[in-house]
XYZ file of C-alpha atoms in Angstrom:
570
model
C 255.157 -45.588 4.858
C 258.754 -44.834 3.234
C 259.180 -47.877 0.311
C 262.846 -49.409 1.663
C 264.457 -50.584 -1.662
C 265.521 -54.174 -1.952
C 268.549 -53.317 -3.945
C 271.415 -50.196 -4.535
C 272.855 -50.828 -7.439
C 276.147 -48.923 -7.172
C 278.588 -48.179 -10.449
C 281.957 -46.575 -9.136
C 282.883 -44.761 -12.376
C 286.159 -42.672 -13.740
C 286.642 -41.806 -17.220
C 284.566 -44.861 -17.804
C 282.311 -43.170 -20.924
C 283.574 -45.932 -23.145
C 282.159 -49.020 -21.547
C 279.305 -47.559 -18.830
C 276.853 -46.868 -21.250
C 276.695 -50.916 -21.904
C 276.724 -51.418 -17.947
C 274.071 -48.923 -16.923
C 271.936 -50.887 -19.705
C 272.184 -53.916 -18.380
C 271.453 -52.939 -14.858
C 267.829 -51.434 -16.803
C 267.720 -54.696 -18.660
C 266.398 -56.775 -15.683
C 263.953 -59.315 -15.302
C 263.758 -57.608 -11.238
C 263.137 -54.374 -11.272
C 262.864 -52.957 -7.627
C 266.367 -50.816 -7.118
C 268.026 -47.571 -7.047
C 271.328 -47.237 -9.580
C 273.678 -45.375 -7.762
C 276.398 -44.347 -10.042
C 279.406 -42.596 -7.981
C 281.824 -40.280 -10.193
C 285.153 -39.939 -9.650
C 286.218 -36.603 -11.089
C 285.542 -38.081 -14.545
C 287.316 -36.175 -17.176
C 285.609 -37.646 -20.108
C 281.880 -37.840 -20.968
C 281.109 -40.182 -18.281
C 278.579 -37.876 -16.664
C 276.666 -36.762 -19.797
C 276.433 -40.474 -20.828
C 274.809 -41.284 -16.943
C 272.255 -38.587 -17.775
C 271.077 -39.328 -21.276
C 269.549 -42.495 -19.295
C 266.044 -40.949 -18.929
C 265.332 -43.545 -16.052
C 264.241 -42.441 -12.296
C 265.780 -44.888 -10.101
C 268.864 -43.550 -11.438
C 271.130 -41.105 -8.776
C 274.318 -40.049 -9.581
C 277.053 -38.482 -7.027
C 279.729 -36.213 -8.954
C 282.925 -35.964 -6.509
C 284.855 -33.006 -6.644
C 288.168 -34.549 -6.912
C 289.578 -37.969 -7.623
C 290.197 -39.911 -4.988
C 291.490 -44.203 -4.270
C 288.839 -46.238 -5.127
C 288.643 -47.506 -1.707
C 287.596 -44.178 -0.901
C 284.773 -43.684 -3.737
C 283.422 -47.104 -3.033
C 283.064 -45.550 0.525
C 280.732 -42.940 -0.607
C 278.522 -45.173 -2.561
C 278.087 -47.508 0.568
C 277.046 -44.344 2.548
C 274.613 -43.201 0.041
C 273.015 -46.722 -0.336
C 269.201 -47.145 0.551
C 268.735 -50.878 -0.113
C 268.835 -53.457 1.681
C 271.469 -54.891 -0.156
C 274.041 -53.473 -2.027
C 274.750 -54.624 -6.124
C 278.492 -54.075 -6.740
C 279.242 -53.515 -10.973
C 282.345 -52.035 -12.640
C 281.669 -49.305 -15.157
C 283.296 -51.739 -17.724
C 281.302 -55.144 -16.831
C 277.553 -56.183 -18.103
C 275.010 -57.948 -16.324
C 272.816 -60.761 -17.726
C 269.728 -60.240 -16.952
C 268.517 -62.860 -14.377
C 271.726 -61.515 -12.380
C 269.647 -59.835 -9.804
C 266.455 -61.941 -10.067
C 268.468 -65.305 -9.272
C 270.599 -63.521 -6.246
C 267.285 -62.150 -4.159
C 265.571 -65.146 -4.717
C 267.892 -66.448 -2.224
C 267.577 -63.667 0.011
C 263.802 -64.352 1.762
C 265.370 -63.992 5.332
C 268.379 -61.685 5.144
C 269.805 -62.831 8.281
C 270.791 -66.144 6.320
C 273.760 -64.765 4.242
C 275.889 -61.626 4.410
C 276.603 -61.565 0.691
C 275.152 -63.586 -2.666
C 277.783 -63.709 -5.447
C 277.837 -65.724 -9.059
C 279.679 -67.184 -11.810
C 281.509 -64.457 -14.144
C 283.041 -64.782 -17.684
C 286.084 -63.056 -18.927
C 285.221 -61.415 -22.057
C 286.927 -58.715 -24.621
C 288.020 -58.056 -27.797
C 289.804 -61.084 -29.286
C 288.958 -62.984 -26.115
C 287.125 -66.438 -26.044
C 284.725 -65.887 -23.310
C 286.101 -68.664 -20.395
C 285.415 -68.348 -16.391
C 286.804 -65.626 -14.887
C 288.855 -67.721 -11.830
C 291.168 -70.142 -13.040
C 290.678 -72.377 -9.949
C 287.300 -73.029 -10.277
C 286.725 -72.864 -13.786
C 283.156 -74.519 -14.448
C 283.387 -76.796 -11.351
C 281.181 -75.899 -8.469
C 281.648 -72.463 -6.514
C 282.535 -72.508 -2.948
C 279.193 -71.656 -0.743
C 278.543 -71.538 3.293
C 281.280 -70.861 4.929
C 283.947 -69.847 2.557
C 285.962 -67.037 4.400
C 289.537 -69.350 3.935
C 288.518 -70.016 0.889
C 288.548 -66.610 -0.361
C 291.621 -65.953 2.164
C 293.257 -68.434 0.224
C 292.220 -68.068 -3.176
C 291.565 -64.268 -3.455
C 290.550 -64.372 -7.411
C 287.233 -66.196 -7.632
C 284.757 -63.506 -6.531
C 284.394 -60.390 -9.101
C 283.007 -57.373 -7.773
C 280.738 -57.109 -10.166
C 278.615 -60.306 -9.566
C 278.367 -59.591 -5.350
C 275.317 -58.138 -3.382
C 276.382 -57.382 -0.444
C 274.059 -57.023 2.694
C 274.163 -53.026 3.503
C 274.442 -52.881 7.219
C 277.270 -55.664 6.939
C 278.831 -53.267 4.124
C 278.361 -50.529 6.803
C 280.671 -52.294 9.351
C 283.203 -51.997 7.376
C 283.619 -48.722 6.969
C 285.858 -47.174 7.242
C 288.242 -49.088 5.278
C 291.812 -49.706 6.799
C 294.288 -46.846 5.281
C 295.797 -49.707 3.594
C 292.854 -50.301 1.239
C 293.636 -48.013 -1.628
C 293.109 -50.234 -4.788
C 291.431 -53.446 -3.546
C 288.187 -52.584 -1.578
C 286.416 -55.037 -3.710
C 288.345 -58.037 -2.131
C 288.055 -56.296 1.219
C 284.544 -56.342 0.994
C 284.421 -59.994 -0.122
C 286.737 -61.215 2.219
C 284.451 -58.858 5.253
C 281.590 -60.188 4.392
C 282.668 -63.922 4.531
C 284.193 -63.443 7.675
C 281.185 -62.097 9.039
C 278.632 -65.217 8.053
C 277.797 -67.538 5.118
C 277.359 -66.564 1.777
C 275.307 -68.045 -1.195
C 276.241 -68.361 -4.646
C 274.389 -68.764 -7.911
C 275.997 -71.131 -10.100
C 275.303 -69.674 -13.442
C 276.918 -66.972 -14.976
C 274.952 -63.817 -13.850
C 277.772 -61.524 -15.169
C 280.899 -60.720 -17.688
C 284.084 -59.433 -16.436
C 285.273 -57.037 -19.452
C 289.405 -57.830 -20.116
C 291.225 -54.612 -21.601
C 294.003 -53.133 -21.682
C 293.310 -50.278 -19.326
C 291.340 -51.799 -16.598
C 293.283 -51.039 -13.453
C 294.052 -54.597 -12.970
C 296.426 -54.204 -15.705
C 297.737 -51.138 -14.988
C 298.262 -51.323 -10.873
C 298.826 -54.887 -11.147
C 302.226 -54.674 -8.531
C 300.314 -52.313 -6.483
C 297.061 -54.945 -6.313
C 299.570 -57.752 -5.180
C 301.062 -55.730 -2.562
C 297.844 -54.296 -0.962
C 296.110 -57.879 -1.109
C 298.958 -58.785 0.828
C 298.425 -56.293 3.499
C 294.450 -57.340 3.204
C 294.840 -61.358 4.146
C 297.286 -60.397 6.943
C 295.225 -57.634 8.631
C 292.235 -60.549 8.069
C 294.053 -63.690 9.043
C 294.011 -65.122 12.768
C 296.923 -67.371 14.313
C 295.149 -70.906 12.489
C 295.803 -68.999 9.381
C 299.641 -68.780 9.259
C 300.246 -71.647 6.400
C 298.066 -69.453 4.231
C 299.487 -65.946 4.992
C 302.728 -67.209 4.381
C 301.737 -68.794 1.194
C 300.092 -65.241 0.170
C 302.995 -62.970 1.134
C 305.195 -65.273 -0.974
C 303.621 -65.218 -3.874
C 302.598 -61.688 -3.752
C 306.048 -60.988 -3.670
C 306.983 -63.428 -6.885
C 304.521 -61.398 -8.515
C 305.996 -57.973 -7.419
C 308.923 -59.319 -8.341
C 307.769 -60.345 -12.287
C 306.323 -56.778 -12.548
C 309.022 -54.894 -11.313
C 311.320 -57.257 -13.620
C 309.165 -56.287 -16.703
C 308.893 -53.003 -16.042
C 312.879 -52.870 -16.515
C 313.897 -52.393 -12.686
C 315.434 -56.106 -13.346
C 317.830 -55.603 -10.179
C 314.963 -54.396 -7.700
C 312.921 -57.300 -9.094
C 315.414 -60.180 -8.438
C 316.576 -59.118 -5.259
C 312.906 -59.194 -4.113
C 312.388 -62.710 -5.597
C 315.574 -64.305 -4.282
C 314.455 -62.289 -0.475
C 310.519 -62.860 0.023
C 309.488 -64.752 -3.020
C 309.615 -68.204 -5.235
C 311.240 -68.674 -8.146
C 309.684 -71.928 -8.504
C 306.065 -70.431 -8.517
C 307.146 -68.347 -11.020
C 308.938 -71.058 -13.463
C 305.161 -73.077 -12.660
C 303.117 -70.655 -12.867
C 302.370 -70.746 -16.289
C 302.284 -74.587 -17.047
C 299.649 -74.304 -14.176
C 298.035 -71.662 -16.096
C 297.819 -73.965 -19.093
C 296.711 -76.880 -16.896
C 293.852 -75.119 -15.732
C 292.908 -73.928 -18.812
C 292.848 -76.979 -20.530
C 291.125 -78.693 -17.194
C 288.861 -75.720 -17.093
C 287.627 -76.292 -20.731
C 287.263 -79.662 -20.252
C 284.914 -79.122 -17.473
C 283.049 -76.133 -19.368
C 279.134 -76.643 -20.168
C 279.909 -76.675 -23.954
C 282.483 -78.900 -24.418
C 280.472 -81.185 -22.211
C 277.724 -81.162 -24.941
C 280.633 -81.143 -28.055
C 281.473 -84.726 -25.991
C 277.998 -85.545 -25.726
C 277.581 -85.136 -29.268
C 280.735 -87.121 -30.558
C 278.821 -90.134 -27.970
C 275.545 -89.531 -29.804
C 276.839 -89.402 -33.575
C 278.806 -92.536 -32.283
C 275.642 -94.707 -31.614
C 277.034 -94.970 -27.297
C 274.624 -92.584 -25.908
C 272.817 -95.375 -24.098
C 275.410 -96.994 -22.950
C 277.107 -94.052 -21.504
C 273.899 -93.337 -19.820
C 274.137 -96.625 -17.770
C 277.733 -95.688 -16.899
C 276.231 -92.054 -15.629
C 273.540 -93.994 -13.832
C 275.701 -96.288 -11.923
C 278.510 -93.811 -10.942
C 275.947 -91.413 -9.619
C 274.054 -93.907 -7.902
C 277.616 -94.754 -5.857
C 277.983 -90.728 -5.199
C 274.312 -90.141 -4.238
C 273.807 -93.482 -1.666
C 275.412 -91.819 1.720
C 273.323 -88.423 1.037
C 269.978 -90.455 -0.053
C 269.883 -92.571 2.984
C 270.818 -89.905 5.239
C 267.557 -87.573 3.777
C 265.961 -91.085 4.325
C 266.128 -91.156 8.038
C 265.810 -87.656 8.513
C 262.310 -87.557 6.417
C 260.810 -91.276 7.745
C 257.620 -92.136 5.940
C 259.022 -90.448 2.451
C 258.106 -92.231 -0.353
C 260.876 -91.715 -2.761
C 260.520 -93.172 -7.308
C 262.720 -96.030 -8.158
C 265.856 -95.018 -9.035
C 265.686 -95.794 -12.559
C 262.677 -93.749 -13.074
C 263.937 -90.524 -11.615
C 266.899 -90.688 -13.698
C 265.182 -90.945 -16.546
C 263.085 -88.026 -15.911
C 265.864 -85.823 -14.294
C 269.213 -87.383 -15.033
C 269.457 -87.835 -11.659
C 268.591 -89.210 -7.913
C 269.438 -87.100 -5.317
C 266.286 -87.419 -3.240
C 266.825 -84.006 -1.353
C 267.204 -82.464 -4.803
C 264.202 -83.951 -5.879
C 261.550 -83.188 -2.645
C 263.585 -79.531 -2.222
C 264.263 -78.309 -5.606
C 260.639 -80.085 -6.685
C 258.628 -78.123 -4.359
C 260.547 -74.599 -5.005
C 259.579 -75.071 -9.116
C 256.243 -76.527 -8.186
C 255.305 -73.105 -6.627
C 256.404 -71.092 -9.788
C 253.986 -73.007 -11.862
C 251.289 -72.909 -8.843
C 252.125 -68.880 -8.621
C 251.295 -67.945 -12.062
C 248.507 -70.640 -11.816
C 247.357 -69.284 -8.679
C 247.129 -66.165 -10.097
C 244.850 -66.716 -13.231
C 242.505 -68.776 -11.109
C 241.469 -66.066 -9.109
C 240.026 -64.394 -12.088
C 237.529 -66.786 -12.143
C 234.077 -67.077 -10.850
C 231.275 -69.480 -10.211
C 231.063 -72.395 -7.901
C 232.441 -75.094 -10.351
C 236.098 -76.848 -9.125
C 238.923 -75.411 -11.146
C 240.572 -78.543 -13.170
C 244.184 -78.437 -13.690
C 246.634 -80.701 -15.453
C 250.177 -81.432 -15.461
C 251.282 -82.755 -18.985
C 253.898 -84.881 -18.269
C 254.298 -85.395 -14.510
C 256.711 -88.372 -14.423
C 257.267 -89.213 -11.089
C 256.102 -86.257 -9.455
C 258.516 -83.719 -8.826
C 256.163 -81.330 -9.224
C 252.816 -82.539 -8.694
C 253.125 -84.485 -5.346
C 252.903 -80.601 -4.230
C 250.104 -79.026 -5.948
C 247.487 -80.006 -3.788
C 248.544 -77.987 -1.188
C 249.767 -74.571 -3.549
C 246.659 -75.133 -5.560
C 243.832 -75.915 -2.716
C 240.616 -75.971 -3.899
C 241.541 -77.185 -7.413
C 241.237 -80.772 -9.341
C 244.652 -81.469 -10.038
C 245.153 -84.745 -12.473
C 248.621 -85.596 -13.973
C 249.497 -87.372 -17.511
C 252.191 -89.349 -18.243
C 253.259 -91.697 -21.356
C 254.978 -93.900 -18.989
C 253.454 -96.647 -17.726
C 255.512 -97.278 -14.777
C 255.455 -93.760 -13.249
C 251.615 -93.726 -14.000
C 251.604 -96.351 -11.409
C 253.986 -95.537 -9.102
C 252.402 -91.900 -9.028
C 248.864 -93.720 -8.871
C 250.420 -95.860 -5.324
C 252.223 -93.104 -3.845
C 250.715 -89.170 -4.502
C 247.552 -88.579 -3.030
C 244.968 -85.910 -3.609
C 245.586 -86.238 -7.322
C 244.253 -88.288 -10.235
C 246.644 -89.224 -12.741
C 246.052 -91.334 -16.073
C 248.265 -92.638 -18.704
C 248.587 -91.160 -22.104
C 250.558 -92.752 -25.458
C 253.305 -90.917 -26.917
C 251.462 -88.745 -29.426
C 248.006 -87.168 -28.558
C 245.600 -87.452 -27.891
C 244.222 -87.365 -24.284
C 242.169 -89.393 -22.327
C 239.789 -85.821 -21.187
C 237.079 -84.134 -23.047
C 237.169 -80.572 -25.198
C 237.475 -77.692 -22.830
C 238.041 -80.001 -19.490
C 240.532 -77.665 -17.842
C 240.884 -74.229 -16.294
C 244.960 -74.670 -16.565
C 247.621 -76.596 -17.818
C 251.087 -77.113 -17.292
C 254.430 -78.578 -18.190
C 257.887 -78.661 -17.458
C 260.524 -79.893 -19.318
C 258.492 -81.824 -22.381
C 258.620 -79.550 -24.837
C 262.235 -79.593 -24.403
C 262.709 -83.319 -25.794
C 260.328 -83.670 -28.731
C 260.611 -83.190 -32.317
C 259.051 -80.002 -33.924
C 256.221 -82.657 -35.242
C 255.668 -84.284 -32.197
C 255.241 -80.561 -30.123
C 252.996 -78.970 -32.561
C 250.746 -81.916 -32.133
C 250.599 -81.811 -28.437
C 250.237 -77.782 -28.780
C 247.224 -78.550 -30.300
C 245.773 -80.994 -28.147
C 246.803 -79.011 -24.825
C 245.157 -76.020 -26.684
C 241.880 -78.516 -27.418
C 241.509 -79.434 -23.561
C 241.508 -76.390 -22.571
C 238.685 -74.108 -21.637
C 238.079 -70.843 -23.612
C 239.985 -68.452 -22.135
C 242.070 -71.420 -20.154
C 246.075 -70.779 -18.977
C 249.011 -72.471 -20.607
C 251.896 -72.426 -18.505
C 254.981 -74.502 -20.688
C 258.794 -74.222 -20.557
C 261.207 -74.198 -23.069
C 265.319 -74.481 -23.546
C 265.898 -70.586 -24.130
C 268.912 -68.771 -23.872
C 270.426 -70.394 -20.951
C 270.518 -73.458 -23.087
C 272.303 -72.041 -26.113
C 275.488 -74.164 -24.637
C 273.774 -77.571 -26.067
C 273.964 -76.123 -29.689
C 278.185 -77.647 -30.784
C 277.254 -77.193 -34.694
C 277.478 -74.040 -36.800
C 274.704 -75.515 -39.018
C 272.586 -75.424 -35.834
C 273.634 -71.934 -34.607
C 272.356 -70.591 -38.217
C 269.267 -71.946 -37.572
C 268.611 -71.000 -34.301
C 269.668 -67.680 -34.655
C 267.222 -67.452 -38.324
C 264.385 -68.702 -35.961
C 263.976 -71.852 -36.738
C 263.778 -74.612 -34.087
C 267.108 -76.787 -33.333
C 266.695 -80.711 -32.638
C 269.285 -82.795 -31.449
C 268.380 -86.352 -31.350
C 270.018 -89.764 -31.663
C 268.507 -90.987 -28.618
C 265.207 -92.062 -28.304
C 262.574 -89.220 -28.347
C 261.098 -87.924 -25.061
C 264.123 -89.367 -23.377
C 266.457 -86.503 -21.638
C 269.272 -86.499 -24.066
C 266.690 -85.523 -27.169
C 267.364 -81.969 -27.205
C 265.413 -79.189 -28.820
C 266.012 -75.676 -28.482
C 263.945 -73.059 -29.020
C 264.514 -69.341 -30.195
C 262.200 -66.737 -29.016
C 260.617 -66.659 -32.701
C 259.790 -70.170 -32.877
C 257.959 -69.903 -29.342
C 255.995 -66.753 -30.193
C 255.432 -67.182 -34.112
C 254.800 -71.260 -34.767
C 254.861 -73.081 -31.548
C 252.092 -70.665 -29.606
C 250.564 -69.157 -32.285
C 247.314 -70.465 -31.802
C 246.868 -68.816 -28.004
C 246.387 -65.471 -27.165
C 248.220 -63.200 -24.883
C 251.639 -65.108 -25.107
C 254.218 -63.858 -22.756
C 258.031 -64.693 -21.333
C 257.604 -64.261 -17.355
C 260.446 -65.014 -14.984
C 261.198 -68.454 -13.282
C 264.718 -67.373 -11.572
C 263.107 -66.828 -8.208
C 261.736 -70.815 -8.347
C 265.170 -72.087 -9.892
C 263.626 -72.683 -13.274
C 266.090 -71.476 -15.585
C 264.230 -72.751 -18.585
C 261.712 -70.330 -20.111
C 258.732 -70.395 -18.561
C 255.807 -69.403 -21.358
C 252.030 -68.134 -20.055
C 249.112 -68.054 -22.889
C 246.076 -68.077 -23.206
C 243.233 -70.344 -25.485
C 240.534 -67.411 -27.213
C 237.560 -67.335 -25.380
């Protein structure tokens, strides 16, 4: 039987030998693995092609045209040629990270459910801070579900590059209204959202390269008109606000370019006919409103607050602010999940904040059970390497109040599954509420309440994460002492999606010379005691005493910490 590909990843390229090198290596770079790169030349007259086929990879295909031709056209091709089942979109001059792919088809276990997956982007260059690449948005939430006005009315927010688009959707498409010259990638966008929902991933899965000869600079009157031409040929008769709104200030922006390109007269007679000249005096003060709102909103200044709060001594009193604002926002949605799940037994409040820095009870049955089977999978996996009749033990270090556990005796069946926790309270809530595990109390440093070499696995999530290099060592050890010879570790750490919580330069020298990075000023084992941990620390201090220690991938669970298997000698 023929092996249908999840994924096409398709690279429309022309003269792009500069940049696609980069691109082509990031596609090879990820964490999933299970696509063809499809890398459609335009009539390249640079070393674009050579530079495809130094890649010495198989999945790679390339498709040389014999003449250049609109983009709309070339990005025709490549959907033709496409064998997945969905199609990867990335510009010859844009990177990938490297959970990009892994995070998108983790959504994608029924394919009927969206028409297209796309993800947060950053705007980076020479010279350029990196900041989000729509202006709109910024760091808040993307738009998910049902977002074809959305896009209709703010065309800028989904790059090409961080789309996968579902291939027989991308096959109605074609072919592409003679209009579409320049702008396929919003006609695709704008398609596919027309044609069903669409998911997003909320962290940045991809950068969006700004120079000076991307064609976004250099057709930039010609993008405004055809986008124009796009909405209308897309909008119905509820749409006219918005399709007025478009046309106008596609035509201010016409206008601007046609005014700096020196044809001053052509350019004001447009503006004064079909556009705004009060769009264009606001345009940039709302450019500089966003910018400051978006960096504001943007994960590290959030944490260069934080840390002005924590060197201030108010950390815990901010936290009871945060507590009772999101208990007001959360109320309506938890009693709603209430009455549709009768019989759930949901923590107290104050407990689940602590733990998670929040109490969103769908969030916390829903998002609980999809980690709970990333640990149970790699679990799952080393148990049935075992033999003999004995009960496999397993542990959760740190359960609080059972996010995770309340789950694993039905991903782990046939297993002993007890749960540690050094407080008291969710010891005994757990204890009242979670059957089908045992769970005792342990003190803040080690050691356990279990014997040497008690347990087949262990595992923890988000522990590591809040202790002191002294403290983690210690429990290392002690994890490392209750387990059998040859027993699983399975721990998480704040990797490289958590760089964002280091603000000082003192700290980024250390991190990046290996060294753990400790934030505290809050009360240790609490969530705002950060530690983060480069790969060297992990592998060379932290782990040193197992065997077989090894990053695997938690995107397709949502765990975007690193997830660490390793094994005690034995």
């Amino acid at each position: 039987m023929t092996h249908i590909l999840p994924v096409t990843v398709v690279i429309n390229s022309y003269n792009g030998g500069a940049y696609i090198g980069a691109a082509i290596e990031s596609v090879l770079a990820q964490s999933f693995e299970d696509f063809e790169l499809l890398v459609v030349d335009d009539a390249s007259t640079d070393d674009t092609v050579e530079r495809v086929r130094s890649f010495d990879d198989d999945r790679i295909r390339i498709i040389e045209l014999e003449k250049n031709v609109p983009v709309a056209l070339a990005r025709t091709e490549a959907i033709r040629a496409a064998t997945g089942t969905w199609i990867a979109f990335l510009d010859q001059d844009d990177l990938w990270m490297p959970d990009k792919l892994s995070r998108q088809i983790a959504l994608t276990s029924d394919p009927a459910d969206y028409t297209m997956i796309y993800g947060r982007a950053l705007r980076f260059g020479e010279g350029i801070t990196p900041k989000p690449f729509d202006t709109w948005y910024g760091w808040a939430k993307l738009p998910e579900g049902a977002i074809f006005q959305d896009i209709l009315s703010k065309p800028s927010f989904v790059p090409m590059s961080s789309i996968v688009v579902r291939r027989d959707i991308a096959e109605r498409m074609l072919p592409m209204p003679c209009y579409v010259r320049h702008c396929p990638d919003y006609y695709i966008a704008l398609s596919a959202a027309q044609a069903g929902k669409v998911a997003v991933v909320q962290n940045v899965c991809c950068r969006y390269r700004v120079h000076a000869a991307s064609m976004s600079k250099t057709l930039e009157a010609e993008i405004h008109a055809e986008a124009a031409e796009i909405i209308a040929g897309a909008a119905g008769s509820e749409h006219g606000p918005i399709l007025r709104q478009r046309r106008k200030v596609s035509a201010s922006m016409i206008a601007r370019t046609e005014i700096m390109r020196g044809d001053v007269r052509q350019g004001l007679k447009r503006l004064a006919r079909d556009g705004s000249v009060g769009f264009l005096v606001f345009r940039k003060l709302l450019h500089v409103f966003r910018r400051v709102k978006n960096s504001t909103q943007g994960i590290r200044m959030r944490y260069q607050i934080l840390q002005i709060i924590r060197n201030l001594g108010f950390l815990n009193t901010w936290d009871k602010v945060s507590l009772r604002l999101k208990s007001v926002r959360t109320v309506q949605r938890n009693r709603a999940f209430l009455e549709a799940n009768p019989g759930f037994r949901a923590p107290p409040t104050d407990l689940s904040f602590d733990a998670y820095n929040q109490f969103d009870l769908e969030q916390y049955h829903t998002l609980g059970k999809q980690q709970a089977e990333g640990f149970a999978h790699n679990i799952r996996a080393y148990l049935a390497t075992l033999s003999g009749d004995e009960k496999p033990r397993v542990l959760e270090w740190g359960c609080g109040p059972a996010r995770l556990i309340k789950h694993m005796p039905g991903l782990l069946p046939g297993a002993e599954i007890f749960g540690t926790d050094y407080n008291d309270r969710s010891i005994a809530w757990c204890q009242e509420n979670i059957e089908g595990v045992t769970f005792k109390p342990n003190q803040f440093n080690p050691p356990l309440d279990f014997p040497d070499n008690h347990f087949d696995a262990c595992y923890n999530f988000s522990v590591l994460t809040h202790l002191s290099e002294e403290v983690q060592l210690a429990w290392i050890a002690e994890l490392h002492r209750v387990l059998k010879p040859g027993g699983l570790l399975v721990a998480t750490t704040h990797g490289k999606d958590f760089e964002h919580l280091i603000v000082s330069e003192q700290d980024r020298a250390d991190h990046a010379s290996g060294k753990l990075v400790v934030q505290g000023g809050y009360e240790e084992g609490k969530k705002w005691f950060f530690a983060i941990h480069p790969d060297e620390f992990v592998t060379q201090k932290l782990l040193a005493m197992f065997d077989d220690v090894v990053r695997v991938d938690g995107a397709p669970w949502s765990i975007t910490q690193d997830v660490w298997l390793a094994r005690k000698s034995g």
